[in-house]
Short mmCIF file of C-alpha atoms in Angstrom, two decimals:
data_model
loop_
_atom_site.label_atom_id
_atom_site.label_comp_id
_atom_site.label_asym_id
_atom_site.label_seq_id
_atom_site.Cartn_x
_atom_site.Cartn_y
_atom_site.Cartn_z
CA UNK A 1 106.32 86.74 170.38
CA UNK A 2 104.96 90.10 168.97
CA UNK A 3 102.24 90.69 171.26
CA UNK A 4 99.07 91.50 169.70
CA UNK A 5 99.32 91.82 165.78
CA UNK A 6 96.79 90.62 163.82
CA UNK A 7 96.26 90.61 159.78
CA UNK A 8 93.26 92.57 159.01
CA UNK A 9 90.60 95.33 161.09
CA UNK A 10 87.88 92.36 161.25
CA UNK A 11 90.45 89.91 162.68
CA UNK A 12 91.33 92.54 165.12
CA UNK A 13 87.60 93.32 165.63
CA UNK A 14 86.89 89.14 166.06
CA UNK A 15 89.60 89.09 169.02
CA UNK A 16 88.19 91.86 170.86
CA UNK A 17 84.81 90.48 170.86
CA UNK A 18 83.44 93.80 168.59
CA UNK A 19 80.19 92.64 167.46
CA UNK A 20 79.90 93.58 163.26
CA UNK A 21 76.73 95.76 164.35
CA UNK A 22 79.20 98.22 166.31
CA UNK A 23 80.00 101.30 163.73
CA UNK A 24 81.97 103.45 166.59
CA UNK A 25 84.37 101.53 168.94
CA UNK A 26 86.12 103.43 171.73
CA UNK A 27 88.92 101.13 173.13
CA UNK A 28 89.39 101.85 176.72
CA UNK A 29 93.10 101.00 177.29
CA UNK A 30 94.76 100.88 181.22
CA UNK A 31 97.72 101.59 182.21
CA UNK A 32 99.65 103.83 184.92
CA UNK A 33 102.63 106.28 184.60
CA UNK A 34 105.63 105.80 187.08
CA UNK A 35 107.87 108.51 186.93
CA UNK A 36 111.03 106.24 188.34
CA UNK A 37 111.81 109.38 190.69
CA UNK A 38 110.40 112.76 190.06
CA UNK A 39 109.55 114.35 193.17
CA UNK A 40 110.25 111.11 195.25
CA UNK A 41 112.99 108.74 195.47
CA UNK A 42 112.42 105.52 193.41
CA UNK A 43 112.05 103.24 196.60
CA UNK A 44 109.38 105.69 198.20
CA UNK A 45 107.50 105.60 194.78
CA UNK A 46 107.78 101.50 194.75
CA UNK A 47 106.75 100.95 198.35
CA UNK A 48 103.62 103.84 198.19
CA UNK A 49 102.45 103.37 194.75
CA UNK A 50 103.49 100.99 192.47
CA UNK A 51 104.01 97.87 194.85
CA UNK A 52 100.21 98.42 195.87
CA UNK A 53 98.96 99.12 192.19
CA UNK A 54 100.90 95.75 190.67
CA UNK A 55 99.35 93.45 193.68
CA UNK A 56 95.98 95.05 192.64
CA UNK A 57 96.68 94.36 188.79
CA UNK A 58 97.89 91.40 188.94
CA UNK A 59 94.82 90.19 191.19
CA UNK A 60 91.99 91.92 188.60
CA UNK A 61 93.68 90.36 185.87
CA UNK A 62 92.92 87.30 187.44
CA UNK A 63 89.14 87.58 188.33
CA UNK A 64 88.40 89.08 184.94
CA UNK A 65 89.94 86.79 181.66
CA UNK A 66 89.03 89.41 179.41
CA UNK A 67 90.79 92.21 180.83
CA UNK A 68 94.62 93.53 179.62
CA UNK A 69 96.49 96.10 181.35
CA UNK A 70 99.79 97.73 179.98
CA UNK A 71 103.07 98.53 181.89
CA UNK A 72 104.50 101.17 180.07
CA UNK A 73 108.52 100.47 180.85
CA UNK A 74 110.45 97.89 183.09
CA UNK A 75 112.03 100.12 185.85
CA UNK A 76 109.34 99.60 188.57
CA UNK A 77 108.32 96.01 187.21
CA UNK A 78 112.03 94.92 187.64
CA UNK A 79 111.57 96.50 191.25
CA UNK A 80 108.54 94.58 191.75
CA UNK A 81 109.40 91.29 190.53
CA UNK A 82 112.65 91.56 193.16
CA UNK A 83 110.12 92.32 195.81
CA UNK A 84 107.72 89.86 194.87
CA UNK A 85 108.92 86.63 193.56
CA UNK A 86 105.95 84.83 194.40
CA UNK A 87 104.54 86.16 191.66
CA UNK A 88 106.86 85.48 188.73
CA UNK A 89 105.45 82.56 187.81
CA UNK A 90 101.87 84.58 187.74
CA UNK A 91 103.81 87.61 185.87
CA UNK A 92 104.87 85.23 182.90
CA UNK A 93 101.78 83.33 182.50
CA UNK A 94 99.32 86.77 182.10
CA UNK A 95 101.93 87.78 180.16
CA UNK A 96 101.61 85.02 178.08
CA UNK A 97 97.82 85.02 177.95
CA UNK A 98 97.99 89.22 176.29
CA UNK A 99 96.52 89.76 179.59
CA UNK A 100 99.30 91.61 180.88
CA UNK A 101 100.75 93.99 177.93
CA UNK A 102 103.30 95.94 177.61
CA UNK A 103 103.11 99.82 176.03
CA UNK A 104 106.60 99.91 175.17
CA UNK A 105 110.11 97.57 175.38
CA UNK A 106 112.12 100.54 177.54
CA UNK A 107 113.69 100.77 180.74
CA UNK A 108 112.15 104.41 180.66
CA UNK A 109 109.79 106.10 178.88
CA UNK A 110 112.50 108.55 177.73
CA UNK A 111 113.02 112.39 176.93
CA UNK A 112 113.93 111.75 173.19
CA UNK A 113 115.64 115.28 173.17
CA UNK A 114 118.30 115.38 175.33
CA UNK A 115 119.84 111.68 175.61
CA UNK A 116 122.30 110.61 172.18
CA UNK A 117 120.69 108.73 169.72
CA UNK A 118 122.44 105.24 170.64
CA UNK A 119 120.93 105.46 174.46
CA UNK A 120 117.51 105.67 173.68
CA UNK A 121 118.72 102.67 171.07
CA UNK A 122 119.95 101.02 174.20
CA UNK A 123 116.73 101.84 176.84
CA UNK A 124 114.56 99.78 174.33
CA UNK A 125 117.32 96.84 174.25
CA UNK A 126 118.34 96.89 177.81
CA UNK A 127 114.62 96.53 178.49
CA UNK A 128 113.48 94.03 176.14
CA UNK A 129 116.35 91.82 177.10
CA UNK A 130 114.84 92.15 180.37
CA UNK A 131 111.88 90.57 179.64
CA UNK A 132 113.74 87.59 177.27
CA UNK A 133 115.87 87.37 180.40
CA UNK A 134 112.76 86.40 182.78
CA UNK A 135 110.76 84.42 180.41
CA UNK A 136 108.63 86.42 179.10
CA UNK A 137 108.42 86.42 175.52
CA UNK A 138 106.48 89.72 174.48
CA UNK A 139 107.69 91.56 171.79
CA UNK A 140 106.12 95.46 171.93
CA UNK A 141 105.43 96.84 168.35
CA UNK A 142 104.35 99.90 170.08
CA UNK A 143 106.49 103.25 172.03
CA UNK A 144 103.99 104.93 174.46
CA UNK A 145 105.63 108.37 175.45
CA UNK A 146 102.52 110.15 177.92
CA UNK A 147 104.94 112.20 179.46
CA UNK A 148 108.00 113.80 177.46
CA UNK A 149 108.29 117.23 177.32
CA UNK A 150 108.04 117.63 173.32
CA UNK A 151 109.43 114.60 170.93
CA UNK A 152 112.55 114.49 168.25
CA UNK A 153 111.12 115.20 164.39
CA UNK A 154 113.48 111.93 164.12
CA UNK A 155 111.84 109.56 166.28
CA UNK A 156 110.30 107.60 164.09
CA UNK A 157 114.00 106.60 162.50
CA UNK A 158 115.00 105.25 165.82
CA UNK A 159 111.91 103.38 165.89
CA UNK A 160 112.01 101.88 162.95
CA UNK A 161 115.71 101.00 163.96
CA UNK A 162 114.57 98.95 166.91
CA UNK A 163 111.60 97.30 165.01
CA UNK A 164 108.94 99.54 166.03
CA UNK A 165 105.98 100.78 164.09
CA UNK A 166 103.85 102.19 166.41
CA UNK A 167 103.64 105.09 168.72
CA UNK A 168 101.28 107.27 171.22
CA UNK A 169 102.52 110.61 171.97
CA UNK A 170 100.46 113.26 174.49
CA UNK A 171 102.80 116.47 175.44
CA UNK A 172 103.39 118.15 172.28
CA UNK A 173 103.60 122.23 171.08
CA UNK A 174 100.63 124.26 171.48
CA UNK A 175 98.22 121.64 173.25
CA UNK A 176 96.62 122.44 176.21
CA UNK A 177 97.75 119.95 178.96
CA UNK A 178 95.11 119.35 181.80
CA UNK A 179 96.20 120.23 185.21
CA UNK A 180 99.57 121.33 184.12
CA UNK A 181 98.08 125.39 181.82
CA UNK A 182 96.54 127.38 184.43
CA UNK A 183 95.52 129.93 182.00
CA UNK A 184 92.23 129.91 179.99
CA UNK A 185 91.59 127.36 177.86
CA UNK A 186 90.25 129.57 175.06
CA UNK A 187 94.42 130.32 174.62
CA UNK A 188 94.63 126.73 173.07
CA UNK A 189 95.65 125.38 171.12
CA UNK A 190 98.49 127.68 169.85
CA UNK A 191 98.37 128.96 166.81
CA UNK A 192 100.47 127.83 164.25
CA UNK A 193 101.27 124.65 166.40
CA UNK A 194 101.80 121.05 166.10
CA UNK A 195 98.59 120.49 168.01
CA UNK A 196 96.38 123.63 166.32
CA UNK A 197 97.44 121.20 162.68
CA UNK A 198 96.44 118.01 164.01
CA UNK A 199 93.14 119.69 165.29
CA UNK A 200 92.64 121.42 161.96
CA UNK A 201 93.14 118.17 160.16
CA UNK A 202 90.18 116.51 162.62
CA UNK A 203 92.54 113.69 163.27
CA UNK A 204 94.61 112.69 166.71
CA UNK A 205 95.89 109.31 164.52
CA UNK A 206 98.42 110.29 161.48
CA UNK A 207 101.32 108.66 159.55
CA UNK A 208 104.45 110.27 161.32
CA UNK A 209 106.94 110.95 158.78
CA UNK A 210 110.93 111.38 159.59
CA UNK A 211 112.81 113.78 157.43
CA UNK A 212 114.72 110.11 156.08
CA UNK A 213 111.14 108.81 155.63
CA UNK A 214 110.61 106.36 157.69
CA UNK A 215 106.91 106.51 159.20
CA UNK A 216 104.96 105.11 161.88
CA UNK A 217 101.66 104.90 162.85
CA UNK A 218 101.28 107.36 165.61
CA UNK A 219 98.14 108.54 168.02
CA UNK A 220 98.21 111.76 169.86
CA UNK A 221 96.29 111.73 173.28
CA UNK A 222 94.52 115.17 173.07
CA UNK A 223 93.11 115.00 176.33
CA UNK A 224 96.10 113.94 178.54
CA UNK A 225 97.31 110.43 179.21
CA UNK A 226 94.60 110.08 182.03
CA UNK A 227 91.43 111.39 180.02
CA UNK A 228 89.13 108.37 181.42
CA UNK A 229 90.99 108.11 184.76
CA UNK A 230 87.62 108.65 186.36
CA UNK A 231 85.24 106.63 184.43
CA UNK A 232 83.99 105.01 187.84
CA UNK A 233 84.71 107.66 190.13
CA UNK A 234 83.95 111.65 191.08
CA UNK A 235 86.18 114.04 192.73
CA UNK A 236 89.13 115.39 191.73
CA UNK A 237 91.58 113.04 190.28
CA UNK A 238 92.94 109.29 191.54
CA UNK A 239 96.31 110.10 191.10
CA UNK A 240 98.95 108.86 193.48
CA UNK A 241 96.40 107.03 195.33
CA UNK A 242 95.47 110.44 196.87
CA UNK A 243 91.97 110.94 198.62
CA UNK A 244 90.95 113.23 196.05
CA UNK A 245 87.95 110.83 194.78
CA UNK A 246 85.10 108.07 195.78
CA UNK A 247 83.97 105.46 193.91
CA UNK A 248 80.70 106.41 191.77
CA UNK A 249 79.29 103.64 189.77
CA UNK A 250 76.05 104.64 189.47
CA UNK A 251 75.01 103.53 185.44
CA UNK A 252 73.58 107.79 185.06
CA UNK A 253 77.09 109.00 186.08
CA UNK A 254 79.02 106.02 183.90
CA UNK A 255 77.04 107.05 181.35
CA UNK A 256 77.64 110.85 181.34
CA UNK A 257 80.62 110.51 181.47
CA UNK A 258 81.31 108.34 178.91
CA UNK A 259 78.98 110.59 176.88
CA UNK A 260 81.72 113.50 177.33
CA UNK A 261 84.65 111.14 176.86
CA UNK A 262 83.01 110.77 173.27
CA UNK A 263 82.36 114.21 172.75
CA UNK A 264 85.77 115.11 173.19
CA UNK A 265 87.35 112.38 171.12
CA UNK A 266 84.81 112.86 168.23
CA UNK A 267 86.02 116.29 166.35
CA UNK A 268 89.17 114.50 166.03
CA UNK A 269 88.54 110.89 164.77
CA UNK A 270 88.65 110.08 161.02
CA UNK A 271 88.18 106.19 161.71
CA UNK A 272 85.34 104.28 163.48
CA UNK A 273 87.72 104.06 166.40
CA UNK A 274 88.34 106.22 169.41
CA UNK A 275 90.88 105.52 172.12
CA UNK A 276 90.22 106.67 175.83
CA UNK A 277 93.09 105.96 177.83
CA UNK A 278 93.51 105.43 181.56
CA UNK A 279 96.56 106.25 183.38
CA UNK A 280 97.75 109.34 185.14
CA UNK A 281 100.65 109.31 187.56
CA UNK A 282 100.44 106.17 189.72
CA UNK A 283 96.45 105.73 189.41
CA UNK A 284 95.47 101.91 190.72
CA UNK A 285 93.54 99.73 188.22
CA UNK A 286 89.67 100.97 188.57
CA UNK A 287 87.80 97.71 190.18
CA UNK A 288 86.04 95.50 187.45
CA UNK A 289 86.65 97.54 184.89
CA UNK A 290 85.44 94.96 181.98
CA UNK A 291 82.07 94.16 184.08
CA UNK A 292 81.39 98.70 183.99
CA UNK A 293 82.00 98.04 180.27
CA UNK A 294 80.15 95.09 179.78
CA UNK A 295 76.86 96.96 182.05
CA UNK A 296 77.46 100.12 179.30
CA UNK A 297 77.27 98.42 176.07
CA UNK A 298 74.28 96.41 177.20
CA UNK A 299 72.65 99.62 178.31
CA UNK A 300 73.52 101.56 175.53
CA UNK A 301 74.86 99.88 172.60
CA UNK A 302 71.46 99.03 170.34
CA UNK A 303 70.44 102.70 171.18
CA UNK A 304 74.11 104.35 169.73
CA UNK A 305 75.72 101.91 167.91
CA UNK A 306 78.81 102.32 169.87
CA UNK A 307 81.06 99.46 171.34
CA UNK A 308 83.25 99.85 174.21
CA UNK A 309 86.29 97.75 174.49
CA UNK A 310 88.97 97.12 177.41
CA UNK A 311 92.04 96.39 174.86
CA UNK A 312 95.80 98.41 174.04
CA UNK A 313 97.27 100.85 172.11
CA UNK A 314 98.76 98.34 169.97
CA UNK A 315 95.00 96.98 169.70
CA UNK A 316 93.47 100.42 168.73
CA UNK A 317 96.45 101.01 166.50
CA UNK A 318 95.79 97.76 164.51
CA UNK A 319 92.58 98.70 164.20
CA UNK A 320 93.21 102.38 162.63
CA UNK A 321 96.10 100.42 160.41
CA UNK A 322 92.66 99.40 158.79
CA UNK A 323 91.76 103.13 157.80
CA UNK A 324 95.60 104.20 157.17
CA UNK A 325 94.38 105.58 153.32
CA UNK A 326 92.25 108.38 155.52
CA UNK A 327 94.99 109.49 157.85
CA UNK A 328 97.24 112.56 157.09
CA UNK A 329 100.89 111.69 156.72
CA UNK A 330 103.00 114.44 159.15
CA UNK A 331 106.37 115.55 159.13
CA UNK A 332 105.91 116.42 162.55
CA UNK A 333 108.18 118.45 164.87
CA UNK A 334 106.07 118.73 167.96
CA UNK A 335 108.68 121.72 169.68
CA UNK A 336 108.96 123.29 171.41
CA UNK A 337 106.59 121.69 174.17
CA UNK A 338 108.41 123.06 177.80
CA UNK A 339 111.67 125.36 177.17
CA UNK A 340 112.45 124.77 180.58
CA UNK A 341 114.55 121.50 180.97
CA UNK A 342 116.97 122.54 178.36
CA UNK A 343 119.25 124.24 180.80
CA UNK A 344 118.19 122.83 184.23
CA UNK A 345 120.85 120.79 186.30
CA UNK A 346 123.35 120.94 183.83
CA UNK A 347 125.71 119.04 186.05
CA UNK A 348 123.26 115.63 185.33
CA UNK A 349 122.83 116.28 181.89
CA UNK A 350 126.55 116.18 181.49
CA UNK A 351 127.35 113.06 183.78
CA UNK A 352 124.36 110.79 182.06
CA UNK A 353 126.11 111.48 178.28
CA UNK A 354 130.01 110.86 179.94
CA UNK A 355 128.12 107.52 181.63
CA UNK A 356 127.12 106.98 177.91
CA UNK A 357 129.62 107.31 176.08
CA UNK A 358 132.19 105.64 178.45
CA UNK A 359 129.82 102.67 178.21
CA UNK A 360 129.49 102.99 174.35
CA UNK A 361 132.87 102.75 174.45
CA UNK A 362 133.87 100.10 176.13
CA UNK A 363 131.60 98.52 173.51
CA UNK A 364 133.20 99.66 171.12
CA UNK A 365 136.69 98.01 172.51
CA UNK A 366 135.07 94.29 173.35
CA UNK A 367 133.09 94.02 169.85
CA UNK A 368 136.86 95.24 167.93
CA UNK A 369 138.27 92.41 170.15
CA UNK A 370 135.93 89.75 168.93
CA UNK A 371 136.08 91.01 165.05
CA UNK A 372 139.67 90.45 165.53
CA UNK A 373 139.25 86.89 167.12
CA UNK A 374 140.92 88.09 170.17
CA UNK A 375 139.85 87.22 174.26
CA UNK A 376 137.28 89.48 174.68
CA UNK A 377 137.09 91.29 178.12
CA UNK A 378 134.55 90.64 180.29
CA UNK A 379 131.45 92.48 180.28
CA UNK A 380 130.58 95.72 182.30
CA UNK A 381 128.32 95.51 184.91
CA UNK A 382 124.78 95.91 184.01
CA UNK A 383 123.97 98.04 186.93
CA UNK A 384 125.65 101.06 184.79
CA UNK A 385 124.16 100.21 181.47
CA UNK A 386 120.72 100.36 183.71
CA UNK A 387 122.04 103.63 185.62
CA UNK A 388 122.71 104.96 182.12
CA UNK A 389 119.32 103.97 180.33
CA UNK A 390 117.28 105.41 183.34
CA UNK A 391 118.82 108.38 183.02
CA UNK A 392 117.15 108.93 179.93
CA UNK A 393 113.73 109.62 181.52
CA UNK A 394 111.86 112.33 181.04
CA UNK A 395 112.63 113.46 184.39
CA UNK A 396 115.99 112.55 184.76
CA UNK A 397 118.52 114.06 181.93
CA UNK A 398 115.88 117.05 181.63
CA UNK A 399 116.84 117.99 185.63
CA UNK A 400 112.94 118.32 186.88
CA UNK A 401 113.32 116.54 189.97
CA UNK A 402 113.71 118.66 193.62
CA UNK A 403 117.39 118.45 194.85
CA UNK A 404 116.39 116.18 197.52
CA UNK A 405 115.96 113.42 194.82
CA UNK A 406 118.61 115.05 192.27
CA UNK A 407 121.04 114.78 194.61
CA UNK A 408 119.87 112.19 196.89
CA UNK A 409 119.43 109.65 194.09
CA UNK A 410 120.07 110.58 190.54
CA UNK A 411 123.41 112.12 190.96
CA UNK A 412 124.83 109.77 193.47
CA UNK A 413 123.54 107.04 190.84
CA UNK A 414 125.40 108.66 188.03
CA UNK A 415 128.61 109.33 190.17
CA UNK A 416 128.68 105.46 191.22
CA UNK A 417 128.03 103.96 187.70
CA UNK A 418 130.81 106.46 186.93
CA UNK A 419 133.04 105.21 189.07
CA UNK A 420 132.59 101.63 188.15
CA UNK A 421 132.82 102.27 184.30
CA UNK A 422 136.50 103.89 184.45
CA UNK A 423 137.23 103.95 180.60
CA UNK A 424 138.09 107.05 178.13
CA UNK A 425 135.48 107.96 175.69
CA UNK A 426 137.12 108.61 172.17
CA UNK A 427 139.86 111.51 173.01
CA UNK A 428 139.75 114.97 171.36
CA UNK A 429 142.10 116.82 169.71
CA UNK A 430 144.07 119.33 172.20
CA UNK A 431 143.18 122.86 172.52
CA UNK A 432 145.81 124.71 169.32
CA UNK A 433 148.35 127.45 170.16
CA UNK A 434 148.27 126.27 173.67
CA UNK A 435 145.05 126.12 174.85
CA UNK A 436 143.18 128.72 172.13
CA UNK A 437 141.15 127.60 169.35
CA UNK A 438 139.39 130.19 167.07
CA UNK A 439 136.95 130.23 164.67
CA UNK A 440 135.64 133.02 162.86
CA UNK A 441 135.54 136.11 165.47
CA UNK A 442 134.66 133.45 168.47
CA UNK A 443 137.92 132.05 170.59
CA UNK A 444 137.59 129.00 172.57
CA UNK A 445 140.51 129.45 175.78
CA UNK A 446 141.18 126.97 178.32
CA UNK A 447 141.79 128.97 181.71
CA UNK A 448 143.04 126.50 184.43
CA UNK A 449 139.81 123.77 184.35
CA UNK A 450 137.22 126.25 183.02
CA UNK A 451 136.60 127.21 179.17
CA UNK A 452 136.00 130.90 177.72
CA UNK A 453 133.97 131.80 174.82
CA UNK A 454 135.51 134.89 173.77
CA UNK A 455 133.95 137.32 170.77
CA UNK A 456 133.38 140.92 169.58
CA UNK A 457 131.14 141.92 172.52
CA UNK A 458 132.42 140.23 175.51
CA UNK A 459 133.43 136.23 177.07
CA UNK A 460 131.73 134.06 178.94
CA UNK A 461 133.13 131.46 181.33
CA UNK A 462 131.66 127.65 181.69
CA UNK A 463 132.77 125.35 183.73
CA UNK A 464 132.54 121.71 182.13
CA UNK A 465 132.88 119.63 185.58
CA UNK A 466 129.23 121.34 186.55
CA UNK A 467 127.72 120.65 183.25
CA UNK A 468 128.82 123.39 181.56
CA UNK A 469 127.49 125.84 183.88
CA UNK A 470 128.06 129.50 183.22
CA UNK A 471 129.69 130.98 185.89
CA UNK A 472 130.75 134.48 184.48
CA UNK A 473 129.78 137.20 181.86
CA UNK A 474 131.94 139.74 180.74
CA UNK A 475 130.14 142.21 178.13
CA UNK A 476 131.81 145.07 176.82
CA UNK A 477 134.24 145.26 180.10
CA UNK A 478 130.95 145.19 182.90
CA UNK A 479 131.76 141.52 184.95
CA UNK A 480 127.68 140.53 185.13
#
């Protein structure tokens, strides 16, 4: 069941109860982002914020028909629906009813950067199956990446491979990234940037091109992934549950802030339709969200002629499809975002692609052995291919975690999925002239377990069992 298509704008506008009088529509869409474990552990995460947020969902979901949240991947809902199985039956039927939504078919929301092309292939399998496997039948058209540090120019190609044609990016080059730039915010956006072109153009929706061609529909959330986190509250921020804010309902505040919300989207909206979007790190749902709607447009619709809508991505994306002869068409490389992650724990980067690739493989073997009408061997167990696919996250392969949870969790993860998965990825040729390869002025040497790039000005040593780590530079005879 794809979840939430419809055939033309005013069919879209009919199901979302958009009155024809409404000539600006901001869609509020809900979700939350759960890092599976950034700075915590993946159980301490589930037990102190998502457990708590999901019983809360699932319960305003109920009171209030008209209301849809989205879960963004299935790491912490296949968590939760061990912990609570009371509730699958609950689970599948708002599920059922486009109550409950789903930004995205992943195990992850991944890094796109990093990870091979075939694992981000298999997060988006591994975690639609998930939901076939359970009963629920939602299909996502949509990839909703709040979080990644930057995003491959050839995303779109592996989106269009899996059978999606819609996406919603935040972190890209040059933006300025609440919370996260403590400099001014005069410095952004960067010039020359991914972000300083989209703002130039006056649009945060475009046609995202791949250099093969393919396109999809894409959204860029200029103001972070959390812009209306606060709609109904003051104080700092609601993230992680934290007592950093009180509940402020009051219809002066609402509206004020709304009022900004607008103001910020405007300069960037070529379409009747703006998209404010609720969901920073581990925020709870905000309480009776569609009834603080429902008090706004009665207040102020007739006076501005706007329309404000509880609804998804995929909603406010079917609704700019509409408008698609208005929106520039990007060949967008939006790099780099954060240089940082490229080299960080090295050692994880290089036991998620060997987890990979010793799964690919094995794949490889079992689908030769039924093209040949052979006994196939049995299957792996899916605890690595779920090992593997999580290590795709955005916090994961990049190595942004503290070592209590990189090696605590992530790397004991990796080592036991390793362990469990004990076949050869395709082999390479040996090192020639025993143990030396050259090429050019550059020679590759094999000394004992660790490999030496040697050229004109000097060598330096890696050692591929920690990633690839270099442990030694020799330039121009000084040992640094």
């Amino acid at each position: 069941m794809v979840q939430g298509s419809c055939d033309t704008e005013a069919d879209c506008r009919m199901r979302l109860g958009v009155p024809d009088a409404a000539d600006q529509v901001m869609v509020v869409t809900e979700s939350s982002h759960w890092d599976p474990n950034w700075l915590m552990t993946s159980e301490h995460y589930h037990r102190w914020c998502v457990r708590p947020a999901l019983d809360a969902v699932l319960d305003e979901l109920a009171l209030q028909p008209r209301r849809v949240f989205s879960v963004e991947s299935m790491f912490f809902l296949d968590l939760y629906w061990r912990d609570r199985p009371e509730r699958h039956d609950q689970i599948r039927h708002l599920a059922d009813r486009g109550q409950l939504r789903f930004s995205g078919c992943g195990v992850t929301t991944p890094d796109t950067l990093l990870p091979e092309d075939e694992m981000i292939l298999r997060d988006l399998l591994v975690g639609q199956e998930w939901l076939r496997s359970r009963g629920i039948a939602a299909e996502p058209r949509v990839l909703y990446l709040p979080d990644s540090f930057g995003h491959s120019p050839g995303l779109p190609s592996l989106m269009r491979a899996a059978g999606l044609d819609r996406a919603a990016v935040c972190r890209i080059d040059g933006m300025r990234f609440p919370g996260a730039d403590m400099e001014s915010a005069a410095n952004f956006p960067r010039p020359g940037s991914s972000a300083a072109a989209l703002i130039d153009m006056g649009s945060a929706d475009f046609v995202w091109a791949a250099p093969d061609g393919a396109e999809v529909l894409t959204h860029w959330m200029s103001h972070g992934y959390g812009h209306g986190d606060m709609v109904a509250s003051a104080g700092v921020s609601r993230a992680m549950g934290l007592p950093l804010s009180f509940v402020d309902r009051r219809p002066r505040r609402v509206d004020e802030r709304i009022a900004g919300y607008l103001d910020d989207l405007r300069p960037l909206g070529r379409t009747p339709y703006r998209l404010l979007t609720i969901g920073f790190d581990f925020v709870r749902p905000v309480p009776r969200l569609v009834e603080l709607l429902d008090d706004w447009n009665e207040r102020n619709h007739d006076r501005t002629g706007t329309w404000l809508v509880n609804a998804t991505i995929e909603d406010y994306l079917d609704l700019v499809d509409g408008h698609r002869g208005v929106l520039p068409t990007v060949e967008f490389d939006p790099n780099p975002y954060w240089t940082g992650f490229y080299a960080s724990r090295p050692e994880i980067k290089s036991a998620a692609r060997d987890l990979g690739r010793r799964l690919i493989a094995r794949d490889a073997v079992r689908a030769g052995q039924a093209l040949a009408g052979e006994s196939v061997e049995p299957d792996v167990d899916r605890t690595a291919w779920w090992v593997a696919v999580t290590s795709n996250h955005h916090d994961f392969v990049t190595g942004t975690s503290p070592d209590r949870v990189a090696g605590g969790e992530q790397t004991r993860w990796l080592s036991r999925a390793t362990a469990a998965t004990p076949w050869r990825t395709t082999r390479q040729a040996e090192p020639a002239e025993g143990g030396r390869y050259r090429q050019g002025g550059t020679a590759l040497v094999w000394r004992g377990r660790m490999l030496v790039v040697e050229t004109a000005w000097g060598a330096i040593t890696f050692d591929p069992q920690r990633g690839g780590t270099i442990v030694d530079i020799d330039v121009a005879g000084y040992d640094l």
